[in-house]
PDB file of C-alpha atoms in Angstrom:
ATOM      1  CA  MET D  32       4.509   3.271 -32.409  1.00  0.00           C
ATOM      2  CA  ALA D  33       4.424   3.114 -28.593  1.00  0.00           C
ATOM      3  CA  LYS D  34       3.108   6.139 -26.794  1.00  0.00           C
ATOM      4  CA  GLU D  35       5.811   8.508 -25.570  1.00  0.00           C
ATOM      5  CA  GLN D  36       5.871   8.589 -21.779  1.00  0.00           C
ATOM      6  CA  THR D  37       6.985  12.222 -21.378  1.00  0.00           C
ATOM      7  CA  SER D  38       3.566  13.307 -20.068  1.00  0.00           C
ATOM      8  CA  PHE D  39       3.761  10.813 -17.204  1.00  0.00           C
ATOM      9  CA  PRO D  40       5.581  11.206 -13.908  1.00  0.00           C
ATOM     10  CA  ARG D  41       8.629   9.031 -13.366  1.00  0.00           C
ATOM     11  CA  TYR D  42       8.201   6.047 -11.075  1.00  0.00           C
ATOM     12  CA  LEU D  43      10.598   4.103  -8.897  1.00  0.00           C
ATOM     13  CA  ILE D  44       9.014   1.062  -7.276  1.00  0.00           C
ATOM     14  CA  GLY D  45      10.751  -1.016  -4.626  1.00  0.00           C
ATOM     15  CA  ASN D  46       9.341  -4.495  -4.017  1.00  0.00           C
ATOM     16  CA  TRP D  47      10.699  -5.939  -0.779  1.00  0.00           C
ATOM     17  CA  LYS D  48       8.935  -9.263  -1.337  1.00  0.00           C
ATOM     18  CA  CYS D  49       9.115 -11.516   1.763  1.00  0.00           C
ATOM     19  CA  ASN D  50      11.807  -9.552   3.597  1.00  0.00           C
ATOM     20  CA  LYS D  51      12.180  -7.255   6.637  1.00  0.00           C
ATOM     21  CA  SER D  52      10.688  -7.257  10.100  1.00  0.00           C
ATOM     22  CA  LEU D  53       8.958  -4.147  11.431  1.00  0.00           C
ATOM     23  CA  SER D  54      12.123  -2.835  13.107  1.00  0.00           C
ATOM     24  CA  GLN D  55      14.153  -3.442   9.942  1.00  0.00           C
ATOM     25  CA  ALA D  56      11.521  -1.698   7.836  1.00  0.00           C
ATOM     26  CA  LEU D  57      11.425   1.331  10.148  1.00  0.00           C
ATOM     27  CA  ASN D  58      15.227   1.553  10.094  1.00  0.00           C
ATOM     28  CA  TRP D  59      15.193   1.360   6.287  1.00  0.00           C
ATOM     29  CA  PHE D  60      12.871   4.349   6.045  1.00  0.00           C
ATOM     30  CA  ASP D  61      14.893   6.329   8.564  1.00  0.00           C
ATOM     31  CA  GLU D  62      18.079   5.716   6.577  1.00  0.00           C
ATOM     32  CA  PHE D  63      16.485   6.389   3.218  1.00  0.00           C
ATOM     33  CA  ALA D  64      14.798   9.580   4.422  1.00  0.00           C
ATOM     34  CA  GLY D  65      18.198  10.876   5.526  1.00  0.00           C
ATOM     35  CA  MET D  66      19.562  10.588   1.962  1.00  0.00           C
ATOM     36  CA  TYR D  67      16.455  11.095  -0.129  1.00  0.00           C
ATOM     37  CA  GLN D  68      16.038  14.285  -2.121  1.00  0.00           C
ATOM     38  CA  PRO D  69      12.494  14.622  -3.491  1.00  0.00           C
ATOM     39  CA  ILE D  70      12.039  15.438  -7.172  1.00  0.00           C
ATOM     40  CA  PRO D  71       8.612  16.903  -8.068  1.00  0.00           C
ATOM     41  CA  ASP D  72       7.856  14.570 -10.991  1.00  0.00           C
ATOM     42  CA  VAL D  73       9.355  11.370  -9.533  1.00  0.00           C
ATOM     43  CA  GLU D  74       7.199   9.157  -7.328  1.00  0.00           C
ATOM     44  CA  VAL D  75       8.834   6.559  -5.100  1.00  0.00           C
ATOM     45  CA  ILE D  76       6.626   3.583  -4.251  1.00  0.00           C
ATOM     46  CA  ILE D  77       7.669   1.010  -1.643  1.00  0.00           C
ATOM     47  CA  ALA D  78       5.937  -2.370  -1.352  1.00  0.00           C
ATOM     48  CA  PRO D  79       6.775  -3.913   2.052  1.00  0.00           C
ATOM     49  CA  PRO D  80       5.241  -7.063   3.542  1.00  0.00           C
ATOM     50  CA  VAL D  81       1.589  -6.450   4.373  1.00  0.00           C
ATOM     51  CA  VAL D  82       2.090  -7.078   8.100  1.00  0.00           C
ATOM     52  CA  VAL D  83       4.079  -3.827   8.410  1.00  0.00           C
ATOM     53  CA  LEU D  84       2.081  -1.639   6.015  1.00  0.00           C
ATOM     54  CA  ALA D  85      -0.045   0.151   8.616  1.00  0.00           C
ATOM     55  CA  GLN D  86       2.897   0.918  10.904  1.00  0.00           C
ATOM     56  CA  LEU D  87       4.958   2.198   7.981  1.00  0.00           C
ATOM     57  CA  ALA D  88       2.096   4.408   6.834  1.00  0.00           C
ATOM     58  CA  ASP D  89       2.079   6.042  10.277  1.00  0.00           C
ATOM     59  CA  HIS D  90       5.875   6.312  10.271  1.00  0.00           C
ATOM     60  CA  LEU D  91       5.900   7.983   6.862  1.00  0.00           C
ATOM     61  CA  LYS D  92       3.480  10.614   8.136  1.00  0.00           C
ATOM     62  CA  LYS D  93       5.856  11.365  10.994  1.00  0.00           C
ATOM     63  CA  LEU D  94       8.847  11.565   8.665  1.00  0.00           C
ATOM     64  CA  ASP D  95       6.874  13.992   6.477  1.00  0.00           C
ATOM     65  CA  VAL D  96       8.825  13.270   3.289  1.00  0.00           C
ATOM     66  CA  PRO D  97       7.082  14.119   0.007  1.00  0.00           C
ATOM     67  CA  GLY D  98       6.917  11.904  -3.057  1.00  0.00           C
ATOM     68  CA  ILE D  99       6.900   8.520  -1.279  1.00  0.00           C
ATOM     69  CA  SER D 100       3.908   6.162  -1.385  1.00  0.00           C
ATOM     70  CA  LEU D 101       3.272   2.644  -0.142  1.00  0.00           C
ATOM     71  CA  ALA D 102       2.001  -0.346  -2.084  1.00  0.00           C
ATOM     72  CA  ALA D 103       0.590  -3.698  -1.051  1.00  0.00           C
ATOM     73  CA  GLN D 104       2.338  -6.647  -2.656  1.00  0.00           C
ATOM     74  CA  ASP D 105      -0.999  -8.268  -3.449  1.00  0.00           C
ATOM     75  CA  LEU D 106      -4.720  -8.037  -2.741  1.00  0.00           C
ATOM     76  CA  SER D 107      -7.788 -10.230  -2.876  1.00  0.00           C
ATOM     77  CA  PRO D 108      -9.655 -10.843  -6.124  1.00  0.00           C
ATOM     78  CA  PHE D 109     -12.867 -10.924  -4.058  1.00  0.00           C
ATOM     79  CA  PRO D 110     -14.954  -8.314  -2.230  1.00  0.00           C
ATOM     80  CA  PRO D 111     -15.358  -8.452   1.563  1.00  0.00           C
ATOM     81  CA  GLY D 112     -16.899 -11.698   2.731  1.00  0.00           C
ATOM     82  CA  SER D 113     -16.091 -15.263   3.753  1.00  0.00           C
ATOM     83  CA  TYR D 114     -12.577 -15.460   2.321  1.00  0.00           C
ATOM     84  CA  THR D 115     -10.294 -16.524   5.156  1.00  0.00           C
ATOM     85  CA  GLY D 116      -6.869 -14.911   4.991  1.00  0.00           C
ATOM     86  CA  ALA D 117      -7.742 -12.501   2.195  1.00  0.00           C
ATOM     87  CA  ILE D 118      -6.966  -8.784   2.271  1.00  0.00           C
ATOM     88  CA  THR D 119      -9.464  -6.758   0.278  1.00  0.00           C
ATOM     89  CA  ALA D 120      -8.705  -3.590  -1.614  1.00  0.00           C
ATOM     90  CA  ASP D 121     -10.885  -1.429   0.607  1.00  0.00           C
ATOM     91  CA  MET D 122      -8.884  -2.576   3.661  1.00  0.00           C
ATOM     92  CA  LEU D 123      -5.878  -0.835   2.127  1.00  0.00           C
ATOM     93  CA  ASN D 124      -7.529   2.580   1.957  1.00  0.00           C
ATOM     94  CA  GLY D 125      -5.591   5.064   4.059  1.00  0.00           C
ATOM     95  CA  ILE D 126      -2.635   2.675   4.274  1.00  0.00           C
ATOM     96  CA  ALA D 127      -1.449   2.072   0.696  1.00  0.00           C
ATOM     97  CA  ASP D 128      -2.056   3.975  -2.510  1.00  0.00           C
ATOM     98  CA  TYR D 129      -0.956   1.157  -4.822  1.00  0.00           C
ATOM     99  CA  ALA D 130      -1.096  -2.638  -5.061  1.00  0.00           C
ATOM    100  CA  ILE D 131       1.075  -4.996  -7.105  1.00  0.00           C
ATOM    101  CA  VAL D 132      -0.977  -7.569  -9.000  1.00  0.00           C
ATOM    102  CA  GLY D 133      -0.001 -10.404 -11.301  1.00  0.00           C
ATOM    103  CA  HIS D 134       3.629 -10.742 -10.252  1.00  0.00           C
ATOM    104  CA  SER D 135       5.254 -13.771 -11.872  1.00  0.00           C
ATOM    105  CA  GLU D 136       6.035 -15.212  -8.439  1.00  0.00           C
ATOM    106  CA  ARG D 137       2.333 -15.116  -7.583  1.00  0.00           C
ATOM    107  CA  ARG D 138       1.569 -16.842 -10.870  1.00  0.00           C
ATOM    108  CA  ARG D 139       4.302 -19.430 -10.408  1.00  0.00           C
ATOM    109  CA  TYR D 140       4.054 -20.310  -6.726  1.00  0.00           C
ATOM    110  CA  PHE D 141       0.416 -19.505  -6.024  1.00  0.00           C
ATOM    111  CA  HIS D 142      -0.987 -20.536  -9.413  1.00  0.00           C
ATOM    112  CA  GLU D 143      -2.733 -17.241 -10.090  1.00  0.00           C
ATOM    113  CA  THR D 144      -4.380 -16.881 -13.479  1.00  0.00           C
ATOM    114  CA  SER D 145      -4.918 -13.909 -15.743  1.00  0.00           C
ATOM    115  CA  GLN D 146      -8.566 -13.936 -14.671  1.00  0.00           C
ATOM    116  CA  ASP D 147      -7.455 -13.639 -11.033  1.00  0.00           C
ATOM    117  CA  VAL D 148      -5.372 -10.621 -11.996  1.00  0.00           C
ATOM    118  CA  THR D 149      -8.282  -9.051 -13.863  1.00  0.00           C
ATOM    119  CA  ASN D 150     -10.501  -9.519 -10.816  1.00  0.00           C
ATOM    120  CA  LYS D 151      -7.858  -7.926  -8.578  1.00  0.00           C
ATOM    121  CA  VAL D 152      -7.543  -4.906 -10.865  1.00  0.00           C
ATOM    122  CA  SER D 153     -11.320  -4.513 -10.814  1.00  0.00           C
ATOM    123  CA  GLU D 154     -11.388  -4.685  -7.013  1.00  0.00           C
ATOM    124  CA  ALA D 155      -8.531  -2.184  -6.770  1.00  0.00           C
ATOM    125  CA  ALA D 156     -10.226   0.240  -9.147  1.00  0.00           C
ATOM    126  CA  ASP D 157     -13.472   0.073  -7.180  1.00  0.00           C
ATOM    127  CA  SER D 158     -11.574   1.011  -4.000  1.00  0.00           C
ATOM    128  CA  ARG D 159      -9.400   3.666  -5.661  1.00  0.00           C
ATOM    129  CA  ILE D 160      -6.233   1.664  -5.127  1.00  0.00           C
ATOM    130  CA  LYS D 161      -3.883   2.095  -8.077  1.00  0.00           C
ATOM    131  CA  PRO D 162      -2.846  -1.290  -9.492  1.00  0.00           C
ATOM    132  CA  ILE D 163       0.678  -2.040 -10.678  1.00  0.00           C
ATOM    133  CA  VAL D 164       0.030  -4.831 -13.184  1.00  0.00           C
ATOM    134  CA  CYS D 165       2.997  -7.105 -13.866  1.00  0.00           C
ATOM    135  CA  VAL D 166       3.234  -8.673 -17.312  1.00  0.00           C
ATOM    136  CA  ASP D 167       5.662 -10.738 -19.341  1.00  0.00           C
ATOM    137  CA  LYS D 168       5.601 -10.329 -23.106  1.00  0.00           C
ATOM    138  CA  SER D 169       4.350 -13.897 -23.590  1.00  0.00           C
ATOM    139  CA  TYR D 170       1.021 -13.148 -21.898  1.00  0.00           C
ATOM    140  CA  ALA D 171       0.853  -9.337 -22.168  1.00  0.00           C
ATOM    141  CA  MET D 172      -1.696  -9.422 -24.987  1.00  0.00           C
ATOM    142  CA  SER D 173      -4.226 -11.642 -23.193  1.00  0.00           C
ATOM    143  CA  GLN D 174      -3.687  -9.977 -19.808  1.00  0.00           C
ATOM    144  CA  LEU D 175      -3.893  -6.366 -20.933  1.00  0.00           C
ATOM    145  CA  THR D 176      -6.778  -6.769 -23.345  1.00  0.00           C
ATOM    146  CA  SER D 177      -8.804  -8.306 -20.517  1.00  0.00           C
ATOM    147  CA  LEU D 178      -8.308  -5.082 -18.543  1.00  0.00           C
ATOM    148  CA  LEU D 179      -9.513  -2.696 -21.238  1.00  0.00           C
ATOM    149  CA  ASP D 180     -13.137  -2.851 -20.081  1.00  0.00           C
ATOM    150  CA  ILE D 181     -12.248  -1.935 -16.484  1.00  0.00           C
ATOM    151  CA  ASP D 182     -12.640   1.737 -15.638  1.00  0.00           C
ATOM    152  CA  CYS D 183      -9.237   2.264 -14.009  1.00  0.00           C
ATOM    153  CA  GLU D 184      -7.742   5.667 -14.701  1.00  0.00           C
ATOM    154  CA  HIS D 185      -4.565   5.190 -12.657  1.00  0.00           C
ATOM    155  CA  LEU D 186      -2.877   1.972 -13.698  1.00  0.00           C
ATOM    156  CA  LEU D 187       0.828   1.223 -14.026  1.00  0.00           C
ATOM    157  CA  ILE D 188       2.119  -1.590 -16.219  1.00  0.00           C
ATOM    158  CA  ALA D 189       5.271  -3.295 -14.979  1.00  0.00           C
ATOM    159  CA  TYR D 190       7.058  -5.212 -17.714  1.00  0.00           C
ATOM    160  CA  SER D 191       8.754  -7.923 -15.668  1.00  0.00           C
ATOM    161  CA  PRO D 192      10.139 -10.688 -17.905  1.00  0.00           C
ATOM    162  CA  VAL D 193      10.184 -14.023 -16.107  1.00  0.00           C
ATOM    163  CA  ASP D 194      13.661 -14.984 -17.332  1.00  0.00           C
ATOM    164  CA  ALA D 195      15.187 -11.766 -15.990  1.00  0.00           C
ATOM    165  CA  LEU D 196      13.740 -12.529 -12.566  1.00  0.00           C
ATOM    166  CA  SER D 197      14.542 -16.246 -12.615  1.00  0.00           C
ATOM    167  CA  TYR D 198      18.149 -15.908 -13.776  1.00  0.00           C
ATOM    168  CA  ARG D 199      18.794 -12.567 -12.047  1.00  0.00           C
ATOM    169  CA  ALA D 200      20.087 -11.031 -15.241  1.00  0.00           C
ATOM    170  CA  PRO D 201      18.394  -7.983 -16.794  1.00  0.00           C
ATOM    171  CA  GLU D 202      16.836  -8.394 -20.202  1.00  0.00           C
ATOM    172  CA  PRO D 203      18.836  -6.740 -23.009  1.00  0.00           C
ATOM    173  CA  VAL D 204      17.892  -3.121 -23.636  1.00  0.00           C
ATOM    174  CA  GLU D 205      16.828  -3.912 -27.200  1.00  0.00           C
ATOM    175  CA  MET D 206      14.304  -6.505 -26.001  1.00  0.00           C
ATOM    176  CA  VAL D 207      12.895  -4.163 -23.343  1.00  0.00           C
ATOM    177  CA  THR D 208      12.512  -1.472 -26.000  1.00  0.00           C
ATOM    178  CA  GLU D 209      10.567  -3.883 -28.217  1.00  0.00           C
ATOM    179  CA  ALA D 210       8.403  -4.987 -25.292  1.00  0.00           C
ATOM    180  CA  ALA D 211       7.608  -1.387 -24.322  1.00  0.00           C
ATOM    181  CA  GLU D 212       6.470  -0.662 -27.881  1.00  0.00           C
ATOM    182  CA  PHE D 213       4.433  -3.880 -27.984  1.00  0.00           C
ATOM    183  CA  ILE D 214       2.712  -3.123 -24.665  1.00  0.00           C
ATOM    184  CA  GLY D 215       2.200   0.511 -25.628  1.00  0.00           C
ATOM    185  CA  ASN D 216       0.329  -0.561 -28.746  1.00  0.00           C
ATOM    186  CA  ILE D 217      -2.044  -2.684 -26.633  1.00  0.00           C
ATOM    187  CA  TYR D 218      -2.475  -0.201 -23.801  1.00  0.00           C
ATOM    188  CA  PRO D 219      -1.347   3.193 -25.103  1.00  0.00           C
ATOM    189  CA  ASN D 220      -2.563   5.447 -22.305  1.00  0.00           C
ATOM    190  CA  GLN D 221      -0.717   4.091 -19.273  1.00  0.00           C
ATOM    191  CA  PRO D 222       2.874   4.375 -18.029  1.00  0.00           C
ATOM    192  CA  ILE D 223       5.154   1.365 -18.375  1.00  0.00           C
ATOM    193  CA  VAL D 224       7.987   0.564 -15.954  1.00  0.00           C
ATOM    194  CA  TYR D 225      10.661  -2.101 -16.354  1.00  0.00           C
ATOM    195  CA  GLY D 226      11.557  -4.615 -13.666  1.00  0.00           C
ATOM    196  CA  GLY D 227      14.130  -7.377 -13.794  1.00  0.00           C
ATOM    197  CA  SER D 228      17.446  -7.405 -11.882  1.00  0.00           C
ATOM    198  CA  ILE D 229      17.779  -3.627 -11.763  1.00  0.00           C
ATOM    199  CA  ASN D 230      20.639  -2.210  -9.697  1.00  0.00           C
ATOM    200  CA  PRO D 231      22.675   1.032  -9.563  1.00  0.00           C
ATOM    201  CA  LYS D 232      25.111  -0.272 -12.182  1.00  0.00           C
ATOM    202  CA  ASN D 233      22.551  -0.906 -14.920  1.00  0.00           C
ATOM    203  CA  ALA D 234      19.634   1.396 -14.042  1.00  0.00           C
ATOM    204  CA  ALA D 235      20.674   4.203 -16.405  1.00  0.00           C
ATOM    205  CA  HIS D 236      20.475   1.877 -19.428  1.00  0.00           C
ATOM    206  CA  TYR D 237      16.778   1.238 -18.772  1.00  0.00           C
ATOM    207  CA  THR D 238      15.649   4.719 -17.754  1.00  0.00           C
ATOM    208  CA  ALA D 239      16.969   5.922 -21.123  1.00  0.00           C
ATOM    209  CA  ILE D 240      14.534   3.705 -23.071  1.00  0.00           C
ATOM    210  CA  SER D 241      11.810   5.631 -24.867  1.00  0.00           C
ATOM    211  CA  GLY D 242       8.447   4.435 -23.589  1.00  0.00           C
ATOM    212  CA  ILE D 243       9.742   3.438 -20.155  1.00  0.00           C
ATOM    213  CA  ALA D 244       8.454   5.665 -17.350  1.00  0.00           C
ATOM    214  CA  GLY D 245      10.468   4.201 -14.501  1.00  0.00           C
ATOM    215  CA  LEU D 246      11.891   1.132 -12.805  1.00  0.00           C
ATOM    216  CA  PHE D 247      10.562  -1.742 -10.712  1.00  0.00           C
ATOM    217  CA  VAL D 248      13.325  -2.837  -8.327  1.00  0.00           C
ATOM    218  CA  GLY D 249      13.533  -6.027  -6.286  1.00  0.00           C
ATOM    219  CA  ALA D 250      16.702  -7.049  -4.428  1.00  0.00           C
ATOM    220  CA  ALA D 251      18.404  -3.664  -4.762  1.00  0.00           C
ATOM    221  CA  SER D 252      15.475  -2.007  -2.970  1.00  0.00           C
ATOM    222  CA  LEU D 253      16.345  -3.852   0.258  1.00  0.00           C
ATOM    223  CA  ASP D 254      19.409  -1.650   0.739  1.00  0.00           C
ATOM    224  CA  PRO D 255      18.420   2.005   1.236  1.00  0.00           C
ATOM    225  CA  HIS D 256      21.776   3.218  -0.095  1.00  0.00           C
ATOM    226  CA  ALA D 257      21.529   1.203  -3.316  1.00  0.00           C
ATOM    227  CA  PHE D 258      17.902   2.220  -3.735  1.00  0.00           C
ATOM    228  CA  ASN D 259      18.809   5.872  -3.280  1.00  0.00           C
ATOM    229  CA  GLU D 260      21.431   5.514  -6.014  1.00  0.00           C
ATOM    230  CA  VAL D 261      18.774   4.181  -8.357  1.00  0.00           C
ATOM    231  CA  HIS D 262      16.495   7.045  -7.341  1.00  0.00           C
ATOM    232  CA  GLN D 263      19.177   9.549  -8.296  1.00  0.00           C
ATOM    233  CA  ILE D 264      19.505   7.890 -11.698  1.00  0.00           C
ATOM    234  CA  VAL D 265      15.742   7.882 -12.309  1.00  0.00           C
ATOM    235  CA  SER D 266      15.612  11.538 -11.249  1.00  0.00           C
ATOM    236  CA  ASP D 267      18.454  12.648 -13.541  1.00  0.00           C
ATOM    237  CA  PRO D 268      17.046  14.318 -16.714  1.00  0.00           C
ATOM    238  CA  VAL D 269      20.129  13.193 -18.663  1.00  0.00           C
ATOM    239  CA  THR D 270      19.235   9.498 -18.234  1.00  0.00           C
ATOM    240  CA  ARG D 271      15.572   9.797 -19.170  1.00  0.00           C
ATOM    241  CA  GLY D 272      14.200   8.353 -22.367  1.00  0.00           C
TER     242      GLY D 272
END
C-alpha cells in the first residue's frame, strides 16, 4: 500500500510558466498577501519566471508573510562552468528554496530526458535546493528508481499526467488514487502532489485522496483570487485525505 501522507506538511504549488512581467508579479503578491491566511502545516510555493525571482524574493521579505516560498521553474543539469544560458542550482541559493524539474513541457518542447532530470535533482541536492520532480505514470518507474541513489532528503513528487495537461481536463480521481499508490510503492518516503487542470471547482476532490499531500496548480495560479480559493481548500481539514 502507498505510504500515508499524514506526517507530511500540505503543499500548494503555483507554476506560472511563461507568464507575468515584474510589475504583474509584484501586483500578484500584493493582492494575494491581502487575502492570504497562513496555516502552520501548509506551505505555499510559487514558481515565477526566473527573470523575476530575485526581485520577488526581496519583495516577499518586505511583505513578511509566513508559509510562502519561491521555486525556480527549472535549473541546469550541470555544475558551474562553460554552459551558456544555464542557471545552476547554487545560483538559486538565497532566492528560491525549490526547483521544478522534469515537467512534461520541458520533456516535450526541450527534449529533456530522464537522465537530464536525474542530473538536475543531483545538482539541486548538492546545493540544498529542494526538487519538485514531475512524473507521469508511464515513466514514473524509470524516473524515480534512477533517483533512489541520490541523497536528497527533501524531495517532492508531482504526479502530472501528460493528458491532463494537454487536454486541460483533470484526470479522474480513481486514476490519481491508483497513481499515488503506484508512486508511493516506488518512493515511499516522499510527499506526492497532484497537478493537472486544478481549479477552485475541482480542488477538493483531489485533496481528499489518500496519499496526496497537496496540489500543483498551473493556469489557476495566475489569478491570486482563484489561487487563494484553492489555498483555502487545501488548508481545510475536512477536505484532506
